[in-house]
Coordinates of C-alpha atoms in Angstrom, one line a residue:
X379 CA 49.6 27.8 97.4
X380 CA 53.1 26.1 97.2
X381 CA 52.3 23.0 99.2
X382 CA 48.7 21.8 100.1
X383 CA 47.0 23.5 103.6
X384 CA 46.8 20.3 106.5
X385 CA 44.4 19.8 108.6
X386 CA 44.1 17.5 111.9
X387 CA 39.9 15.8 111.8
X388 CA 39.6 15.0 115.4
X389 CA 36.5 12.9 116.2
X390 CA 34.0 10.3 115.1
X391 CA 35.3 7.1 113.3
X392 CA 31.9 4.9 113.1
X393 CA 31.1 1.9 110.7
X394 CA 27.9 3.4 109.0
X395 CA 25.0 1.1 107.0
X396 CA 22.7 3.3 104.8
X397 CA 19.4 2.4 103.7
X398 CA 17.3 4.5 101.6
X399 CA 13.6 3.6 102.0
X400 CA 10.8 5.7 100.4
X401 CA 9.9 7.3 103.8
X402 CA 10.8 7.5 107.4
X403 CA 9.2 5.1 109.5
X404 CA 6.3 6.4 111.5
X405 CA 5.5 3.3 113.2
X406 CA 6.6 -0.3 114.3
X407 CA 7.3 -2.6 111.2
X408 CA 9.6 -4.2 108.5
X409 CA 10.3 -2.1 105.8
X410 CA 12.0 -2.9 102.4
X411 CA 15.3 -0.9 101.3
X412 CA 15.3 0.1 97.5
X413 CA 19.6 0.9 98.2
X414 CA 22.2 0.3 100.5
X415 CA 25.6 0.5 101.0
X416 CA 28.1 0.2 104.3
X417 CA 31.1 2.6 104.6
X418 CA 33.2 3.8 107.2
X419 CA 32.5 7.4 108.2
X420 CA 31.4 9.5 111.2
X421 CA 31.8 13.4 111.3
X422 CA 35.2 14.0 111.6
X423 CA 36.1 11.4 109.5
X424 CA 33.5 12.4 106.7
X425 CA 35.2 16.1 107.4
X426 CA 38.6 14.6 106.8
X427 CA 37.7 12.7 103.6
X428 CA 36.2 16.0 101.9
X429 CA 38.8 17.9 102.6
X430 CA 41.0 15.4 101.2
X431 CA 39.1 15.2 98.0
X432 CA 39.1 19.5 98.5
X433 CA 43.1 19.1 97.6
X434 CA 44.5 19.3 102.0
X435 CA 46.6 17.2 103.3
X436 CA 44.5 15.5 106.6
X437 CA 45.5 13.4 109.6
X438 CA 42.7 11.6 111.3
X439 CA 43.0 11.2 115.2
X440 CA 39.8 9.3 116.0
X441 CA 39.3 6.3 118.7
X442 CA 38.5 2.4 117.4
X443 CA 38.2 -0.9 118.9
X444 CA 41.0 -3.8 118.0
X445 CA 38.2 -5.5 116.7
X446 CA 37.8 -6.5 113.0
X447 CA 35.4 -3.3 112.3
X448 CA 38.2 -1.1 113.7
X449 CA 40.3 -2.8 111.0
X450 CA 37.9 -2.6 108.0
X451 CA 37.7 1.5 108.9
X452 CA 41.3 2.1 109.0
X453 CA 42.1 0.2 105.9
X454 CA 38.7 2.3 104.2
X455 CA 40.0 6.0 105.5
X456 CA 43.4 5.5 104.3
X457 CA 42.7 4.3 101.2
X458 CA 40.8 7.7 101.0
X459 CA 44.1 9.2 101.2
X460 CA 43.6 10.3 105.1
X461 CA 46.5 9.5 107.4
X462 CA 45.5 7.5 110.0
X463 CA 48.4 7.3 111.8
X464 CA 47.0 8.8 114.5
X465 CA 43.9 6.4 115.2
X466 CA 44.1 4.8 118.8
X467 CA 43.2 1.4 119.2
X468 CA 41.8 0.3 122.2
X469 CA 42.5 -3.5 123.7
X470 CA 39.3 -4.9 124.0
X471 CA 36.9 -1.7 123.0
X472 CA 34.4 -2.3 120.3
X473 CA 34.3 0.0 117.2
X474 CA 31.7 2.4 116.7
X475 CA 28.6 1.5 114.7
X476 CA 25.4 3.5 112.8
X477 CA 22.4 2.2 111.4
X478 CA 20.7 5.4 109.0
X479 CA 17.6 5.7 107.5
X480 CA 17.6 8.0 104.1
X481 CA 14.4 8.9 102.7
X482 CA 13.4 9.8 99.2
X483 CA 13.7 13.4 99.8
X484 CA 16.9 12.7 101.3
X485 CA 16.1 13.4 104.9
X486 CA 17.5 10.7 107.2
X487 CA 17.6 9.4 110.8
X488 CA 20.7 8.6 112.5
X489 CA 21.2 5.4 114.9
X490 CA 24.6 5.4 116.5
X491 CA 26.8 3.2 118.8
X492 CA 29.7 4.7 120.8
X493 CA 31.5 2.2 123.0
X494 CA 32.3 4.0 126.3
X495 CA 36.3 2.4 126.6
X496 CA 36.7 3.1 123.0
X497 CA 36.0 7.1 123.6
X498 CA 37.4 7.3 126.8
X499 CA 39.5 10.2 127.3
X500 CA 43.1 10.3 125.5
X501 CA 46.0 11.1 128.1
X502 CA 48.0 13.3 125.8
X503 CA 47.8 14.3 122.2
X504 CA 49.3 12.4 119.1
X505 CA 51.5 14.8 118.5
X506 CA 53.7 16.7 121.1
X507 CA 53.3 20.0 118.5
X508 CA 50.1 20.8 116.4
X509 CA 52.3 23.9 114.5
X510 CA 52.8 21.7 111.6
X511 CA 48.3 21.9 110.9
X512 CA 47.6 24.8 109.4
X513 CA 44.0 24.3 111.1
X514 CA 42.4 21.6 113.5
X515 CA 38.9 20.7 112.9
X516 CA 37.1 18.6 116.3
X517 CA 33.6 17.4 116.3
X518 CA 31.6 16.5 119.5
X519 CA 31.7 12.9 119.9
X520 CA 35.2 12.6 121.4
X521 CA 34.8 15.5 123.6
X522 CA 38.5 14.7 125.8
X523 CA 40.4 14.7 122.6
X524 CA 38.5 17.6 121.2
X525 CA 39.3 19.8 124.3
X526 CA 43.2 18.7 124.0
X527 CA 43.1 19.4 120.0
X528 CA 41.4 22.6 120.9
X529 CA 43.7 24.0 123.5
X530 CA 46.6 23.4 121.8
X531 CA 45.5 24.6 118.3
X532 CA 45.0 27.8 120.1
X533 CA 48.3 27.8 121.7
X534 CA 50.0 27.3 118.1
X535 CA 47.9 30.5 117.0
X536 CA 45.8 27.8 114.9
X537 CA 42.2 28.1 113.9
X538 CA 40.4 25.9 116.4
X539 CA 37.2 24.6 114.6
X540 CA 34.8 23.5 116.9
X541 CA 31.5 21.6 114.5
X542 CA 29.1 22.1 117.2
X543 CA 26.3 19.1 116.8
X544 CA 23.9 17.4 118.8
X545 CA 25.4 16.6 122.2
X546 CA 24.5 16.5 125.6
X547 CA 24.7 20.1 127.2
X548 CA 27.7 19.8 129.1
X549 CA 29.9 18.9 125.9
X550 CA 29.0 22.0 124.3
X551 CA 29.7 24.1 127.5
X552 CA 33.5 22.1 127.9
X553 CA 34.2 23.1 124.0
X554 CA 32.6 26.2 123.1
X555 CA 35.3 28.5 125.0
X556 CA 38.1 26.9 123.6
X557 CA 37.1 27.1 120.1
X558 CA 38.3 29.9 118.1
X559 CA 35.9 29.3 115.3
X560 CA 32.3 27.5 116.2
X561 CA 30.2 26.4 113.4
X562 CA 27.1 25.0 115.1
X563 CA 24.1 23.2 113.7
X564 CA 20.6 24.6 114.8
X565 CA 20.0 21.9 117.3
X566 CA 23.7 22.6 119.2
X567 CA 22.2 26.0 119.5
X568 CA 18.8 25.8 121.1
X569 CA 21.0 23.0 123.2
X570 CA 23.6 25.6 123.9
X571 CA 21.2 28.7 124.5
X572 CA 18.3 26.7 126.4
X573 CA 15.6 27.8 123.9
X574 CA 14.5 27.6 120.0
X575 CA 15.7 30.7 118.1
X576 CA 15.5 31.0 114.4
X577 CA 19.3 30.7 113.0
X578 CA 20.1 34.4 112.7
X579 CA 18.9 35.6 116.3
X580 CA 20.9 32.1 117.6
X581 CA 23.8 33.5 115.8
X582 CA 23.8 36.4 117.5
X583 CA 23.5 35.7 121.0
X584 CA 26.0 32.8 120.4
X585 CA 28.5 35.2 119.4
X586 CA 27.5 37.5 122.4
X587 CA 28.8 34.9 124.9
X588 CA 32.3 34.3 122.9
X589 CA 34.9 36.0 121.2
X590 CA 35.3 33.0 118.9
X591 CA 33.7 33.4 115.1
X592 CA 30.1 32.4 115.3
X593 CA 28.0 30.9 112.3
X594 CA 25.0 29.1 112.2
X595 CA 24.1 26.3 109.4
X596 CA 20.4 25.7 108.2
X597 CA 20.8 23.3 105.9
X598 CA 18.6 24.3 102.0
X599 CA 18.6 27.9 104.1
X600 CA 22.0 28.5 103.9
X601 CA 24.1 29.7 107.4
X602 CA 24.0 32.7 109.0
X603 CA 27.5 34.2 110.5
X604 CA 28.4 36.9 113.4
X605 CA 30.7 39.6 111.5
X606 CA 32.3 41.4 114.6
X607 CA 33.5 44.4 112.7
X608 CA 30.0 45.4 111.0
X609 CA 28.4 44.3 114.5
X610 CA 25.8 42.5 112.6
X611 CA 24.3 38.8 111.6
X612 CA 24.9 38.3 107.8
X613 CA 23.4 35.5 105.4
X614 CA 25.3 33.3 103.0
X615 CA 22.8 30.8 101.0
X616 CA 22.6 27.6 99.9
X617 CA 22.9 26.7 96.5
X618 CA 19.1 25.8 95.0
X619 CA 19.8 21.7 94.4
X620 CA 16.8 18.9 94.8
X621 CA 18.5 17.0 97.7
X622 CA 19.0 13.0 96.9
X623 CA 20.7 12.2 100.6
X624 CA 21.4 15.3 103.1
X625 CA 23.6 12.2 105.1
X626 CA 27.3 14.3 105.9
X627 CA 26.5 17.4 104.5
X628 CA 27.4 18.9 107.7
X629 CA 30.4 16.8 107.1
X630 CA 31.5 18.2 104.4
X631 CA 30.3 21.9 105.1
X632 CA 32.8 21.9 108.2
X633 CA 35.3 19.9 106.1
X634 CA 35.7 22.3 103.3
X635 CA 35.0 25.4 105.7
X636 CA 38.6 23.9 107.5
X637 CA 40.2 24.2 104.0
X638 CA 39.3 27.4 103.4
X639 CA 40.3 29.2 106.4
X640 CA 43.8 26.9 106.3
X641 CA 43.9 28.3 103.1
X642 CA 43.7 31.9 104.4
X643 CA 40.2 33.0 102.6
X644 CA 37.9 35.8 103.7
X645 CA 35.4 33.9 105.9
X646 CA 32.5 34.8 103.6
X647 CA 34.1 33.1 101.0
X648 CA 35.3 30.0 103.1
X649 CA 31.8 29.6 103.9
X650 CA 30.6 30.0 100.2
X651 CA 33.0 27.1 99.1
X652 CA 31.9 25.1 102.3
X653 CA 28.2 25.7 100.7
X654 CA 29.0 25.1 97.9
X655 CA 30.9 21.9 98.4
X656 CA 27.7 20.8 100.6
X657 CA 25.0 21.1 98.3
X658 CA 27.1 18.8 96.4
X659 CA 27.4 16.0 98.2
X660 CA 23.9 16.3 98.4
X661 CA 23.2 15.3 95.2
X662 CA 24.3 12.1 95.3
X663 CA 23.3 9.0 97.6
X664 CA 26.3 7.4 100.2
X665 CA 26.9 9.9 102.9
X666 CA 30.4 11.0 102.9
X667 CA 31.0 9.4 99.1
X668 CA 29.0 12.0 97.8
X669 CA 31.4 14.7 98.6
X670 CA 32.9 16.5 95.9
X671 CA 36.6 17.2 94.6
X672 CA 37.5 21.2 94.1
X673 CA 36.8 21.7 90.8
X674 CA 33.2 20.8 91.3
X675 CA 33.2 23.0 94.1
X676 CA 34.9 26.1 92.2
X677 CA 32.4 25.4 89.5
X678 CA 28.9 25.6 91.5
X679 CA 30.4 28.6 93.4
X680 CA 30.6 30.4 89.8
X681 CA 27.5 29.1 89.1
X682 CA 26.0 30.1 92.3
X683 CA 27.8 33.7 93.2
X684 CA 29.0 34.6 89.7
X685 CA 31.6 37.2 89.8
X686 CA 30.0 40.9 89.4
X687 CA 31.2 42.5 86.0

């Protein structure tokens, strides 16, 4: 392309610890860390960082405290390259917080902190005009800014990414119509549809009750996505990897998934490099520092869907 795709991350800014502990605690106790490490993430800002490393240009609009935390994430994000120009401060709010757990097999548990003035609702965009994004990506944690970033993406004739994650069920309801492209974890969806489906029959009757695009992630299964012309649920796996820390994969799926459809790829391959670019990240422990640059990605896509003959 002549000039790298942009992308607007609208969402999450929290200050995460990791631990990584041999198992997930089943009972009460104190339990002894072999790593750790503290970084400034969240989902949209994990997005936003992945797609930076992914070669786009990204603005950050996320919601912080004027506290010292809100200071240490800003300085962190930006020094990933992410413009965070857009990051409201809030007098007197404090900055989001997370305490995860990551065990050996890299399966974690997730602790967060959202202060209620910090995520209040935004009065009015960041930017009068979203035209100049070639795609806005929103999560579900600031659902007010989300719904402005999604109306207006929409009205510019933008692809509105909705990552649809755990969140209460009137969240989903609010952001699901205004979405032109929902990508929603397996929890959102038995959320969303009021029952447990396996991820291909959620696929469908999520894309049954929109005219957005409809897949479904599954984590090692790979995700499942509703093509509208063939009328039928189709399958794109997951790279075969031995996970070390599954922390912002999801992250990065949606992320790279952003770049590819700013980029203008068939959605089957958008969603290959968004795999692709997943399984990666979790190979290494750190959350969101795992996530890999393109030529990684471009090089396990070979590896994984090698071009026919």
């Amino acid at each position: 392309m002549a000039r790298p795709v942009k992308l607007l991350s609208v969402g999450a800014l929290t200050l995460d610890m990791i631990l990584r502990i041999e198992s997930l605690p089943a009972h009460q106790g104190k339990f002894i860390a072999s790593d750790g490490i503290q970084i400034a993430s969240g989902m949209a800002t994990s997005a936003a960082c992945a797609a930076r490393r992914l070669g786009a240009d990204v603005s950050l609009w996320a919601s912080a405290g004027d506290d010292p935390v809100g200071d240490q994430l800003v300085a962190e994000i930006a020094a990933e390259g992410v413009d965070c120009a857009f990051v409201r401060r809030i007098r007197g709010a404090r900055s989001a917080l997370a305490s995860i757990l990551v065990d050996a097999h890299g399966e974690r548990v997730i602790v967060p902190f959202y202060d209620r003035l910090a995520q209040a609702d935004p009065e009015a965009l960041p930017a009068a005009d979203l035209s100049a994004f070639d795609a806005v990506l929103v999560d579900v944690r600031w659902p007010g800014a989300a719904a402005l970033a999604l109306e207006a993406a929409r009205a510019a004739g933008r692809p509105a990414i909705l990552d649809a994650d755990t969140a209460p069920l009137e969240v989903l309801e609010r952001l699901l119509p205004l979405a032109t492209h929902i990508v929603a974890s397996e929890t959102a969806a038995r959320i969303f549809l009021g029952q447990a489906l396996d991820p291909e029959q959620a696929c469908a009757d999520l894309a049954s009750r929109t005219d957005a695009f409809v897949a479904v992630t599954g984590g090692a299964a790979g995700s499942w996505w509703h093509d509208r012309t063939a009328n039928r649920v189709r399958h794109v796996a997951a790279p075969s990897i031995k996970a070390v820390d599954t922390l912002a994969a999801g992250d990065v799926f949606h992320g790279a998934f952003a770049v590819g459809l700013a980029e203008a790829m068939p959605v089957e391959q958008a969603l290959r490099f968004a795999s692709a670019a997943a399984a990666l990240k979790c190979l290494r422990f750190g959350g969101r520092l795992g996530a890999p640059d393109r030529a990684e990605t471009l090089a396990m896509i070979e590896t994984t869907w090698p071009a026919l003959p």
